[in-house]
């Protein structure tokens, strides 16, 4: 399978080819005109993003309408847009396989890489249900209704082909909408993950029915083999390339250009390898690759590099989304003009709206059938969330590309030209209706279901924060309100020029007013626990940037916070629970003390484990101490803050005891670890000092480069050859410290 239409010989009409050549010759169109369309599209997209920012009109819907207008002007007015029109026609004639290969890899990778790994693990069952059985339910529902009610005499295979084509919820459209509306993290993960998996599975099912329509064998053994190879083969390739890429990144030191290039190139390489070489789903491969990066490579990007990576992929996604949605609008308009005979028939428009109803009903049936299972997996699913899940089944560029491939393959004994044209007409109409109707009303639906409202706890926190903003603003005024050069400024005049602060003046609002000790509202305390644990996780990120902890340690620590966040409604702070197995030694370490295994090797393994346990314990205590200080500084001595702070102090008792035991038994371990931390901190501080000298103009480029390279060289040596610890006896290591004895 080297393309979407593998084993299918596309039919190119000689008449169409000659017309295209004559058009190109007569109009003076050149390939470079394609750049004009891309540039104008980005300018229009940027203007609309700025114009509609803060409104309830989704940005993606506006882009689609722009594309339809441009396509209508060019094809409906007999080429009156000049060079811009040439560019539109060049982009419209792009091969659908090329369209997917250019835009899908970065969009899919960005979406899957930005997903929360812990949320994916918890919601994986729901995502698989919706993307596996859900796609089949939707395909057969739409296909059956098409076969039974539409008057086109399509056989079952052709009807199911269109059903599979329309069963693909486009991740490009869904992800763009969810990010714009600011849906909850849980709903975003479920819908985002489902749309990514759904898209890959739907394309596989589409390819299967296309092969069957074009005359390939259709026995059950062929179907099962085809689906298994495409699904599991894609996952295997994605994981393999993910392992290779993460291994490569370990040898890249503070070079964000190389790191970004690796992530971008591997996304395209994965798609091409899977789709064109291995004959499996490229979409599932890139999705797997992105999730693998999210799980194992997120901590490889630190500090400014992490921000640069985030900004780069955000920009790539924005550019690709803008071009994809405008181009989708152009394709819809062109499809309408190229099927004038069909579109002029009033019945065709009636059947289009009927098909839209079928698509929505298929989504309702799918969610309804799977609802009992969706409630039991992951975080569960309530009836409000199921409504949003049903309504968010948008279609987009993927469905259009598949419809274009069918149209290109039509005009033979298997698929007639009229059928190919109807596929494009119906698909374009469904894409338009789902994006315009569903996309533009999702925010209203969220509001109607009261899913976008702040809870009472969050409102009180917001009011309290507003009061603190006023205090912060006044302190800033005191620092700069009077100087020797310009004199003084008036506070009330300054406030008059800051509208956002005008309504913040008044009495302080306690976010938990009325909460007495021993009688704290569970909702309030759950909210504060979440904020506290978020602060702990932020402290871990800061320690990773400062070199206090390694990437492996950071992953373990952050996973413990994620697990504790799931339990804040039923338990007190419990993030230490997930770290205990990393501090205690497992039972198999008794076997390591046998005479069969070399002593030095055993000591090396145990020292590595001990160092990791010390890193984890010290980072845990430091992060909790920072979070307690921040919480106390924000809420003061309120009862609810005291409850959470006490829970944190209790959590840290075992970690403190562990470090005290290590300090008594093997103080050299802590000394070596502290030496590493301080050395890394000093080198980072020198980096900052050099950058500051360059900023104030005391150092020039060549001087900065020389000093920076010297410090970076020392940092690289420190990470690859850190201060080592003299290996003590393995038996003494385990038996001397009670916390190091096997569980």
XYZ file of C-alpha atoms in Angstrom:
743
model
C 0.000 0.000 0.000
C 1.932 2.968 -1.262
C -0.928 5.411 -1.064
C -4.477 5.802 0.101
C -5.670 4.330 -3.132
C -3.259 1.413 -3.154
C -3.891 -1.170 -5.830
C -6.218 1.308 -7.486
C -5.254 2.804 -10.809
C -6.469 6.409 -10.801
C -8.458 7.361 -13.843
C -7.303 10.591 -15.437
C -9.532 11.862 -18.158
C -7.643 12.787 -21.370
C -10.085 15.620 -21.817
C -9.332 16.966 -18.350
C -5.589 16.664 -18.960
C -5.750 18.562 -22.242
C -7.935 21.247 -20.711
C -5.481 21.629 -17.844
C -2.547 21.990 -20.241
C -4.355 24.514 -22.405
C -5.399 26.487 -19.353
C -1.830 26.614 -18.109
C -0.522 27.752 -21.482
C -3.170 30.349 -22.128
C -3.378 31.841 -18.664
C 0.345 32.077 -18.026
C 0.138 30.124 -14.801
C 3.471 29.200 -13.213
C 4.240 26.833 -10.291
C 5.577 29.742 -8.264
C 2.025 31.159 -8.143
C 1.287 28.555 -5.466
C 3.344 30.662 -3.059
C 0.943 33.585 -3.559
C -2.002 31.517 -2.371
C -0.084 30.339 0.717
C 1.040 33.859 1.576
C -2.383 35.453 1.075
C -4.015 32.645 3.073
C -1.704 33.245 6.026
C -2.319 37.006 5.868
C -6.097 36.508 5.765
C -5.904 33.900 8.528
C -3.819 36.179 10.741
C -6.171 39.100 10.188
C -9.209 36.978 11.045
C -7.513 35.543 14.130
C -6.909 39.069 15.372
C -10.345 40.332 14.314
C -12.364 37.489 15.847
C -10.219 37.089 18.951
C -12.477 37.203 22.001
C -15.646 36.484 20.023
C -17.706 33.291 20.009
C -16.983 32.627 16.341
C -14.498 29.720 16.018
C -11.410 30.633 14.054
C -11.552 27.417 12.011
C -15.082 28.178 10.805
C -13.972 31.603 9.581
C -11.084 30.025 7.663
C -13.410 27.532 5.991
C -15.734 30.317 4.868
C -12.776 32.293 3.496
C -11.715 29.265 1.475
C -15.225 28.801 0.086
C -15.370 32.463 -0.908
C -11.973 32.318 -2.643
C -12.876 29.117 -4.465
C -16.247 30.509 -5.522
C -14.717 33.737 -6.825
C -12.108 31.860 -8.847
C -14.238 29.059 -10.272
C -17.563 30.873 -10.329
C -16.369 34.008 -12.144
C -14.305 32.320 -14.861
C -10.839 33.003 -13.467
C -10.914 36.610 -12.361
C -8.397 36.528 -9.489
C -5.264 36.672 -11.636
C -2.101 35.268 -10.045
C -4.019 34.485 -6.877
C -6.427 32.437 -8.976
C -3.530 30.552 -10.534
C -2.320 29.675 -7.043
C -5.791 28.516 -6.010
C -5.996 26.193 -8.999
C -2.519 24.776 -8.351
C -3.376 24.005 -4.712
C -6.759 22.600 -5.684
C -5.121 20.173 -8.116
C -2.759 18.824 -5.463
C -2.758 15.052 -5.151
C -4.789 13.981 -2.066
C -1.983 11.671 -0.910
C 0.455 14.582 -1.100
C -2.006 16.809 0.755
C -2.151 14.357 3.654
C 1.597 13.708 3.610
C 2.432 17.433 3.827
C -0.024 18.597 6.477
C -0.945 15.609 8.622
C 2.448 14.584 10.133
C 3.187 17.891 11.926
C -0.437 18.398 12.977
C -0.802 14.871 14.338
C 2.572 14.942 16.067
C 1.934 18.322 17.694
C -1.443 17.206 18.982
C -0.303 13.850 20.378
C 2.981 15.235 21.772
C 1.126 17.940 23.696
C -1.253 15.465 25.347
C -0.865 14.638 29.039
C 0.642 11.161 29.361
C -1.129 10.335 32.603
C -4.444 11.443 31.160
C -3.794 9.235 28.113
C -3.163 6.223 30.342
C -6.369 6.794 32.279
C -8.513 7.507 29.205
C -6.926 4.946 26.868
C -9.762 2.463 27.303
C -12.355 5.072 26.359
C -10.301 6.231 23.390
C -9.874 2.674 22.078
C -13.601 1.968 22.472
C -14.570 5.077 20.506
C -11.922 4.584 17.822
C -12.357 0.814 17.426
C -15.922 -0.435 17.868
C -17.134 3.147 17.576
C -15.785 3.555 14.040
C -17.331 0.254 12.957
C -20.712 1.193 14.453
C -20.639 4.587 12.728
C -19.505 3.115 9.392
C -22.183 0.429 9.255
C -24.910 2.774 10.539
C -24.246 5.428 7.885
C -23.636 2.837 5.165
C -26.864 0.965 5.946
C -28.959 4.137 5.898
C -27.351 5.181 2.593
C -28.091 1.820 1.019
C -31.703 1.712 2.243
C -32.802 5.324 1.681
C -30.662 6.959 -1.045
C -31.885 6.475 -4.659
C -28.486 5.943 -6.330
C -28.506 2.139 -6.607
C -25.183 1.842 -4.787
C -24.249 -1.646 -3.675
C -23.379 -2.406 -0.043
C -19.637 -2.010 -0.585
C -20.010 1.463 -2.114
C -22.427 2.575 0.605
C -20.087 1.341 3.335
C -17.189 3.088 1.568
C -18.931 6.442 1.972
C -19.860 5.436 5.531
C -16.197 4.797 6.365
C -15.193 8.052 4.683
C -17.668 10.055 6.775
C -16.883 8.092 9.938
C -13.501 9.817 10.260
C -13.706 12.637 12.791
C -10.918 14.937 11.726
C -8.325 15.530 14.504
C -7.225 18.745 12.792
C -10.703 20.244 13.135
C -11.483 18.779 16.564
C -8.179 19.729 18.207
C -8.302 23.258 16.820
C -11.835 23.730 18.168
C -11.109 22.294 21.627
C -8.036 24.478 22.088
C -10.017 27.536 21.056
C -12.967 26.826 23.372
C -10.813 25.885 26.371
C -12.595 22.618 27.160
C -11.729 20.701 30.341
C -8.535 18.666 30.376
C -10.456 15.415 30.710
C -12.815 16.131 27.808
C -9.969 17.441 25.661
C -7.954 14.262 26.234
C -10.868 11.935 25.435
C -12.056 13.803 22.328
C -8.536 14.622 21.127
C -7.285 11.061 21.588
C -10.447 9.575 20.110
C -10.237 11.805 17.037
C -6.586 10.864 16.472
C -7.211 7.125 16.802
C -10.569 7.359 15.046
C -8.951 9.026 12.081
C -6.302 6.342 11.718
C -8.789 3.483 12.075
C -11.299 5.129 9.724
C -8.674 5.521 7.003
C -7.758 1.843 7.398
C -11.438 0.836 7.131
C -11.825 3.172 4.136
C -8.849 1.547 2.408
C -10.345 -1.881 3.079
C -13.710 -1.020 1.489
C -12.020 0.773 -1.402
C -10.058 -2.390 -2.187
C -13.282 -4.391 -2.027
C -15.101 -1.932 -4.296
C -12.246 -2.106 -6.800
C -12.562 -5.873 -7.028
C -10.178 -7.235 -4.409
C -11.061 -10.344 -2.425
C -13.334 -9.781 0.546
C -13.210 -12.965 2.640
C -12.884 -12.723 6.421
C -9.278 -13.892 6.529
C -8.257 -11.045 4.194
C -10.214 -8.478 6.235
C -8.759 -9.593 9.575
C -5.224 -9.745 8.180
C -5.536 -6.310 6.584
C -6.891 -4.622 9.735
C -4.363 -6.322 12.024
C -1.363 -5.443 9.877
C -2.401 -1.823 9.508
C -3.186 -1.285 13.189
C -0.473 -3.219 15.043
C 2.114 -2.589 12.357
C 1.590 1.165 12.681
C 1.954 1.048 16.465
C 5.129 -1.039 16.166
C 6.754 1.365 13.699
C 5.780 4.370 15.824
C 7.299 2.840 18.968
C 10.470 1.749 17.129
C 11.073 5.210 15.660
C 10.233 6.761 19.021
C 12.877 4.657 20.781
C 15.480 5.543 18.141
C 14.665 9.264 18.310
C 14.704 9.453 22.113
C 18.020 7.582 22.139
C 19.391 10.116 19.634
C 18.214 13.048 21.729
C 20.201 11.767 24.707
C 23.383 12.618 22.800
C 22.179 16.145 21.959
C 23.279 18.678 24.555
C 21.603 22.098 24.743
C 21.170 22.380 20.960
C 17.536 23.322 20.455
C 17.954 23.566 16.664
C 18.949 19.902 16.463
C 16.251 18.871 18.961
C 13.477 20.618 17.051
C 14.761 19.297 13.725
C 14.725 15.743 15.090
C 11.086 16.030 16.201
C 9.989 17.564 12.892
C 11.910 15.217 10.602
C 10.957 12.058 12.473
C 7.252 12.911 12.181
C 7.514 13.058 8.376
C 9.828 10.051 8.223
C 7.422 8.011 10.347
C 4.451 8.875 8.144
C 6.306 8.075 4.929
C 7.845 4.874 6.280
C 4.482 3.553 7.428
C 2.259 4.769 4.588
C 4.524 4.320 1.592
C 7.043 1.663 2.569
C 5.453 -0.646 5.141
C 1.911 -0.331 3.838
C 0.332 0.454 7.233
C -1.502 3.452 8.653
C 0.713 6.536 8.656
C -1.760 8.385 10.864
C -1.631 5.754 13.629
C 2.166 5.660 13.315
C 2.615 9.414 13.835
C 0.056 9.393 16.660
C 1.968 6.590 18.420
C 5.252 8.413 17.856
C 3.906 11.637 19.372
C 2.528 9.849 22.441
C 5.846 8.026 22.882
C 7.647 11.383 22.834
C 5.174 12.757 25.371
C 5.874 9.811 27.674
C 9.657 9.520 27.390
C 11.109 12.686 25.843
C 9.246 15.557 27.472
C 11.919 16.057 30.147
C 14.685 16.003 27.516
C 13.810 19.640 26.730
C 14.664 21.953 29.609
C 14.083 25.605 30.415
C 14.300 27.858 27.387
C 14.615 24.841 25.088
C 11.267 23.519 26.295
C 9.629 26.893 25.617
C 11.271 27.150 22.198
C 10.022 23.681 21.271
C 6.511 24.554 22.438
C 6.478 27.832 20.476
C 7.846 26.149 17.349
C 5.184 23.435 17.272
C 2.490 25.951 18.127
C 3.546 28.017 15.115
C 3.728 24.952 12.841
C 0.239 23.882 13.926
C -1.119 27.397 13.371
C 0.325 27.688 9.849
C -0.782 24.193 8.858
C -4.275 24.680 10.304
C -4.700 27.974 8.464
C -3.707 26.500 5.111
C -5.653 23.270 5.637
C -8.953 24.922 6.484
C -8.750 27.560 3.750
C -7.792 24.874 1.241
C -10.687 22.724 2.503
C -13.040 25.604 1.774
C -11.600 25.938 -1.725
C -12.070 22.205 -2.353
C -15.682 22.391 -1.161
C -16.389 25.314 -3.496
C -14.662 23.626 -6.419
C -16.509 20.399 -5.727
C -19.791 22.278 -5.869
C -18.948 23.997 -9.164
C -17.567 20.808 -10.713
C -20.802 18.981 -9.898
C -23.235 21.649 -11.072
C -25.528 19.067 -12.588
C -25.819 17.427 -9.184
C -25.887 20.609 -7.128
C -28.580 22.137 -9.350
C -30.833 19.237 -8.455
C -32.933 20.221 -5.478
C -33.092 16.582 -4.406
C -29.301 16.453 -4.023
C -29.364 19.248 -1.460
C -32.196 17.531 0.344
C -30.234 14.292 0.490
C -27.189 16.255 1.736
C -29.129 17.561 4.741
C -30.561 14.081 5.265
C -27.030 12.685 5.240
C -26.001 15.300 7.811
C -28.818 14.037 10.011
C -27.607 10.456 9.484
C -24.068 11.460 10.504
C -25.328 13.017 13.732
C -27.564 10.029 14.446
C -24.648 7.660 13.879
C -22.646 9.588 16.449
C -25.555 9.399 18.900
C -25.943 5.654 18.347
C -22.213 5.070 18.764
C -21.960 7.012 22.042
C -25.247 5.546 23.290
C -24.219 1.937 22.640
C -20.796 2.417 24.222
C -21.984 4.664 27.077
C -22.238 1.895 29.730
C -18.599 0.983 29.085
C -17.419 4.589 28.747
C -18.786 5.302 32.235
C -16.669 2.522 33.742
C -13.308 3.190 32.080
C -10.819 5.909 32.946
C -12.344 8.916 34.669
C -15.838 7.891 33.632
C -18.262 9.911 31.531
C -21.439 11.687 32.658
C -24.421 12.546 30.485
C -23.311 16.138 29.892
C -19.909 15.044 28.664
C -21.516 12.415 26.431
C -23.560 15.168 24.743
C -20.415 17.201 24.036
C -18.672 14.047 22.825
C -21.556 13.395 20.425
C -21.706 16.952 19.106
C -17.926 17.304 18.627
C -17.696 14.808 15.759
C -16.383 17.286 13.197
C -15.200 16.331 9.719
C -12.410 18.097 7.865
C -9.459 17.845 5.510
C -8.950 14.105 5.964
C -12.468 13.267 4.765
C -12.086 15.675 1.846
C -8.780 14.098 0.828
C -10.337 10.638 0.905
C -13.267 11.878 -1.202
C -10.814 13.390 -3.711
C -9.014 10.060 -3.968
C -12.338 8.344 -4.741
C -13.115 10.962 -7.401
C -9.692 10.490 -8.987
C -10.219 6.722 -8.990
C -13.680 6.977 -10.581
C -14.648 6.768 -14.226
C -14.249 3.018 -14.636
C -16.308 -0.149 -14.311
C -15.972 -0.159 -10.525
C -16.800 3.462 -9.626
C -18.632 5.663 -12.113
C -17.699 9.311 -12.620
C -21.094 10.344 -11.267
C -20.523 8.343 -8.080
C -17.100 9.940 -7.574
C -18.611 13.389 -8.047
C -21.423 12.636 -5.592
C -18.885 11.419 -3.020
C -17.055 14.750 -3.247
C -20.308 16.758 -3.176
C -21.674 14.977 -0.111
C -18.346 14.960 1.727
C -17.750 18.655 1.111
C -21.263 19.432 2.316
C -20.836 17.361 5.495
C -17.483 18.978 6.263
C -19.050 22.420 5.842
C -22.125 21.616 7.932
C -20.257 19.957 10.804
C -17.703 22.761 11.035
C -20.220 25.589 10.699
C -23.160 24.127 12.643
C -21.440 21.906 15.210
C -18.271 23.950 15.450
C -19.961 27.302 15.940
C -22.524 26.003 18.464
C -20.271 23.880 20.691
C -19.445 26.829 22.911
C -23.148 27.631 23.254
C -23.804 23.981 24.135
C -21.074 24.081 26.787
C -22.712 27.174 28.235
C -26.189 25.642 28.060
C -24.984 22.601 30.000
C -23.179 24.921 32.439
C -19.879 23.208 31.718
C -18.035 26.489 31.200
C -19.015 28.086 34.516
C -16.668 28.498 37.457
C -17.380 26.598 40.640
C -17.990 28.509 43.870
C -14.493 27.665 45.064
C -12.866 28.950 41.891
C -14.924 32.149 42.032
C -13.734 32.866 45.571
C -10.140 32.193 44.556
C -10.613 34.535 41.595
C -11.955 37.336 43.786
C -9.129 36.893 46.259
C -6.592 36.961 43.404
C -8.070 40.209 42.141
C -7.502 41.768 45.554
C -3.913 40.507 45.550
C -3.455 42.000 42.082
C -4.323 45.398 43.461
C -1.736 45.021 46.228
C 0.859 43.876 43.713
C 0.094 46.833 41.457
C 0.488 49.264 44.372
C 3.857 47.750 45.308
C 5.008 48.121 41.702
C 3.865 51.764 41.785
C 5.878 52.397 44.949
C 9.001 50.971 43.298
C 8.748 53.210 40.214
C 6.353 55.967 41.199
C 9.100 58.409 42.122
C 12.566 58.904 40.639
C 15.196 61.616 40.340
C 14.846 62.199 36.621
C 11.093 62.465 36.016
C 9.751 63.118 39.499
C 6.621 61.449 40.900
C 3.357 60.061 39.533
C -0.166 60.071 40.982
C -1.561 56.649 41.982
C -5.176 57.462 41.083
C -4.117 58.762 37.682
C -2.186 55.561 37.016
C -5.192 53.450 38.025
C -7.342 55.469 35.630
C -5.193 54.254 32.742
C -5.521 50.599 33.801
C -9.189 49.618 33.281
C -8.583 46.056 34.495
C -7.727 47.418 37.955
C -10.596 49.891 38.300
C -13.040 47.328 39.656
C -10.545 45.616 41.930
C -10.592 48.199 44.701
C -12.478 47.195 47.813
C -12.295 44.977 50.837
C -10.272 41.771 50.868
C -12.244 38.652 50.019
C -11.219 35.496 51.857
C -11.567 32.664 49.295
C -12.643 30.301 52.079
C -14.590 32.611 54.333
C -16.750 30.727 56.792
C -14.643 27.534 56.839
C -14.001 26.655 60.442
C -11.287 24.344 61.644
C -12.450 20.747 61.574
C -15.400 21.648 59.359
C -13.787 22.347 55.992
C -15.831 21.999 52.809
C -14.508 18.917 50.896
C -14.847 20.795 47.589
C -12.668 23.623 48.865
C -9.978 21.359 50.244
C -9.935 19.307 47.036
C -9.365 22.496 45.053
C -6.488 23.574 47.308
C -4.892 20.113 47.118
C -4.951 20.344 43.325
C -3.301 23.765 43.407
C -0.739 22.556 45.932
C 0.211 19.516 43.822
C 0.431 21.704 40.714
C 2.911 23.821 42.653
C 4.877 20.694 43.589
C 5.060 19.649 39.947
C 6.168 23.134 38.891
C 8.936 22.929 41.489
C 10.094 19.637 39.965
C 10.336 21.299 36.541
C 12.412 24.102 38.051
C 14.727 21.609 39.752
C 15.161 19.770 36.455
C 16.176 23.024 34.757
C 18.625 23.801 37.592
C 20.234 20.372 37.388
C 19.092 19.259 40.860
C 17.438 16.130 39.449
C 17.954 13.959 36.385
C 15.437 13.278 33.610
C 14.662 9.820 34.967
C 14.089 11.169 38.470
C 11.886 13.954 37.109
C 9.681 11.461 35.273
C 9.186 9.400 38.452
C 8.406 12.465 40.569
C 5.925 13.936 38.115
C 4.162 10.615 37.696
C 3.665 10.457 41.473
C 1.994 13.876 41.390
C -0.290 12.820 38.526
C -1.379 9.750 40.471
C -2.011 11.824 43.592
C -4.107 14.326 41.609
C -6.533 11.514 40.757
C -7.171 10.899 44.466
C -7.537 14.436 45.853
C -11.312 14.081 46.185
C -11.129 10.969 48.379
C -7.747 11.056 50.131
C -5.306 13.494 51.654
C -2.056 14.293 49.858
C -0.503 10.964 48.874
C 2.184 11.624 46.271
C 4.815 9.957 48.486
C 2.968 6.657 48.067
C 4.007 6.414 44.414
C 7.649 7.082 45.358
C 8.023 4.419 48.042
C 8.884 1.596 45.604
C 11.704 3.777 44.246
C 13.157 4.318 47.722
C 12.869 0.819 49.207
C 14.870 -1.985 47.641
C 12.888 -4.801 45.965
C 13.116 -8.399 47.192
C 15.274 -9.603 44.320
C 18.196 -7.629 45.754
C 18.638 -10.508 48.237
C 19.509 -12.703 45.293
C 22.062 -10.168 44.123
C 24.046 -10.756 47.325
C 24.690 -14.392 46.385
C 28.215 -15.378 45.435
C 27.179 -16.091 41.852
C 27.127 -12.401 40.881
C 30.338 -10.301 41.071
C 30.475 -8.097 44.166
C 31.558 -4.967 42.353
C 28.661 -5.259 39.922
C 26.202 -5.711 42.801
C 27.646 -2.709 44.628
C 27.361 -0.616 41.459
C 23.670 -1.483 41.039
C 22.896 -0.800 44.684
C 24.750 2.529 44.719
C 22.831 3.617 41.607
C 19.595 2.715 43.360
C 20.667 4.512 46.530
C 21.632 7.670 44.645
C 18.275 7.680 42.842
C 16.438 7.236 46.158
C 18.341 10.171 47.674
C 17.587 12.362 44.660
C 13.887 11.491 44.891
C 13.641 12.074 48.638
C 15.496 15.385 48.628
C 13.543 16.677 45.607
C 10.256 15.615 47.208
C 11.035 17.498 50.431
C 12.244 20.598 48.598
C 9.230 20.727 46.250
C 6.790 20.333 49.135
C 8.589 23.033 51.108
C 8.366 25.439 48.153
C 4.674 24.623 47.607
C 3.901 25.152 51.315
C 5.587 28.551 51.237
C 3.646 29.571 48.127
C 0.340 28.388 49.570
C 0.936 30.191 52.859
C 2.005 33.326 51.021
C -1.192 33.241 48.960
C -3.794 32.209 51.565
C -2.033 33.153 54.788
C -3.068 31.344 57.973
C -6.502 30.265 56.770
C -7.838 26.993 58.154
C -7.995 25.297 54.772
C -4.386 26.210 53.961
C -3.333 24.830 57.354
C -5.064 21.509 56.614
C -3.188 21.003 53.339
C 0.116 22.211 54.801
C -0.216 19.714 57.662
C -0.919 16.933 55.164
C 2.250 17.893 53.290
C 4.351 17.838 56.454
C 3.067 14.369 57.333
C 3.876 13.175 53.819
C 7.493 14.282 54.204
C 8.251 12.461 57.468
C 9.322 9.199 55.843
C 11.491 10.989 53.279
C 13.210 12.923 56.070
C 13.828 9.724 58.004
C 15.284 8.064 54.931
C 17.794 10.857 54.345
C 18.742 10.917 58.031
C 19.442 7.179 57.933
C 21.586 7.598 54.825
C 23.402 10.519 56.431
C 24.189 8.387 59.493
C 25.193 5.279 57.571
C 26.705 6.565 54.294
C 27.268 10.343 54.472
C 29.571 10.152 51.448
C 26.545 9.418 49.248
C 24.826 12.674 50.132
C 28.123 14.539 49.832
C 28.658 13.335 46.261
C 25.077 14.162 45.265
C 25.339 17.640 46.749
C 28.623 18.181 44.921
C 26.919 17.344 41.623
C 24.023 19.695 42.328
C 26.229 22.599 43.378
C 28.570 22.115 40.416
C 25.622 22.130 38.002
C 24.137 25.197 39.699
C 27.445 27.102 39.537
C 27.814 26.359 35.832
C 24.227 27.471 35.140
C 24.891 30.638 37.130
C 27.992 31.322 35.032
C 25.896 30.910 31.891
C 23.464 33.498 33.173
C 26.293 35.849 34.130
C 27.787 35.677 30.625
C 24.380 36.320 29.018
C 23.828 39.322 31.291
C 27.216 40.801 30.369
C 26.274 40.454 26.708
C 22.882 42.024 27.374
C 24.357 45.148 29.001
C 26.952 45.482 26.224
C 30.114 44.633 28.170
C 30.853 41.537 26.081
C 30.730 41.114 22.301
C 29.746 38.148 20.166
C 33.101 36.416 19.811
C 33.928 36.824 23.484
C 30.522 35.525 24.512
C 30.863 32.554 22.195
C 34.265 31.641 23.616
C 33.142 31.810 27.258
C 29.800 30.141 26.561
C 31.459 27.217 24.764
C 33.841 26.709 27.687
C 31.002 26.585 30.228
C 28.906 24.322 27.991
C 31.852 21.955 27.640
C 32.129 21.726 31.427
C 28.387 21.092 31.716
C 28.570 18.306 29.154
C 31.469 16.680 31.025
C 29.553 16.950 34.291
C 26.492 15.220 32.870
C 28.441 12.446 31.163
C 31.100 11.940 33.847
C 29.630 13.153 37.159
C 31.553 12.973 40.465
C 31.588 9.294 41.383
C 31.151 7.542 44.679
C 33.543 4.929 46.008
C 31.601 1.688 46.037
C 31.009 0.350 49.553
C 30.271 -3.289 50.329
C 26.882 -4.376 48.960
C 25.936 -6.288 52.111
C 26.721 -3.279 54.294
C 24.700 -0.989 52.031
C 21.529 -3.014 52.461
C 21.811 -4.230 56.048
C 23.038 -1.030 57.705
C 20.101 1.170 56.648
C 16.637 -0.177 57.587
C 14.935 1.661 54.704
C 17.261 -0.021 52.219
C 16.334 -3.536 53.238
C 14.254 -5.402 50.663
C 10.493 -5.123 51.010
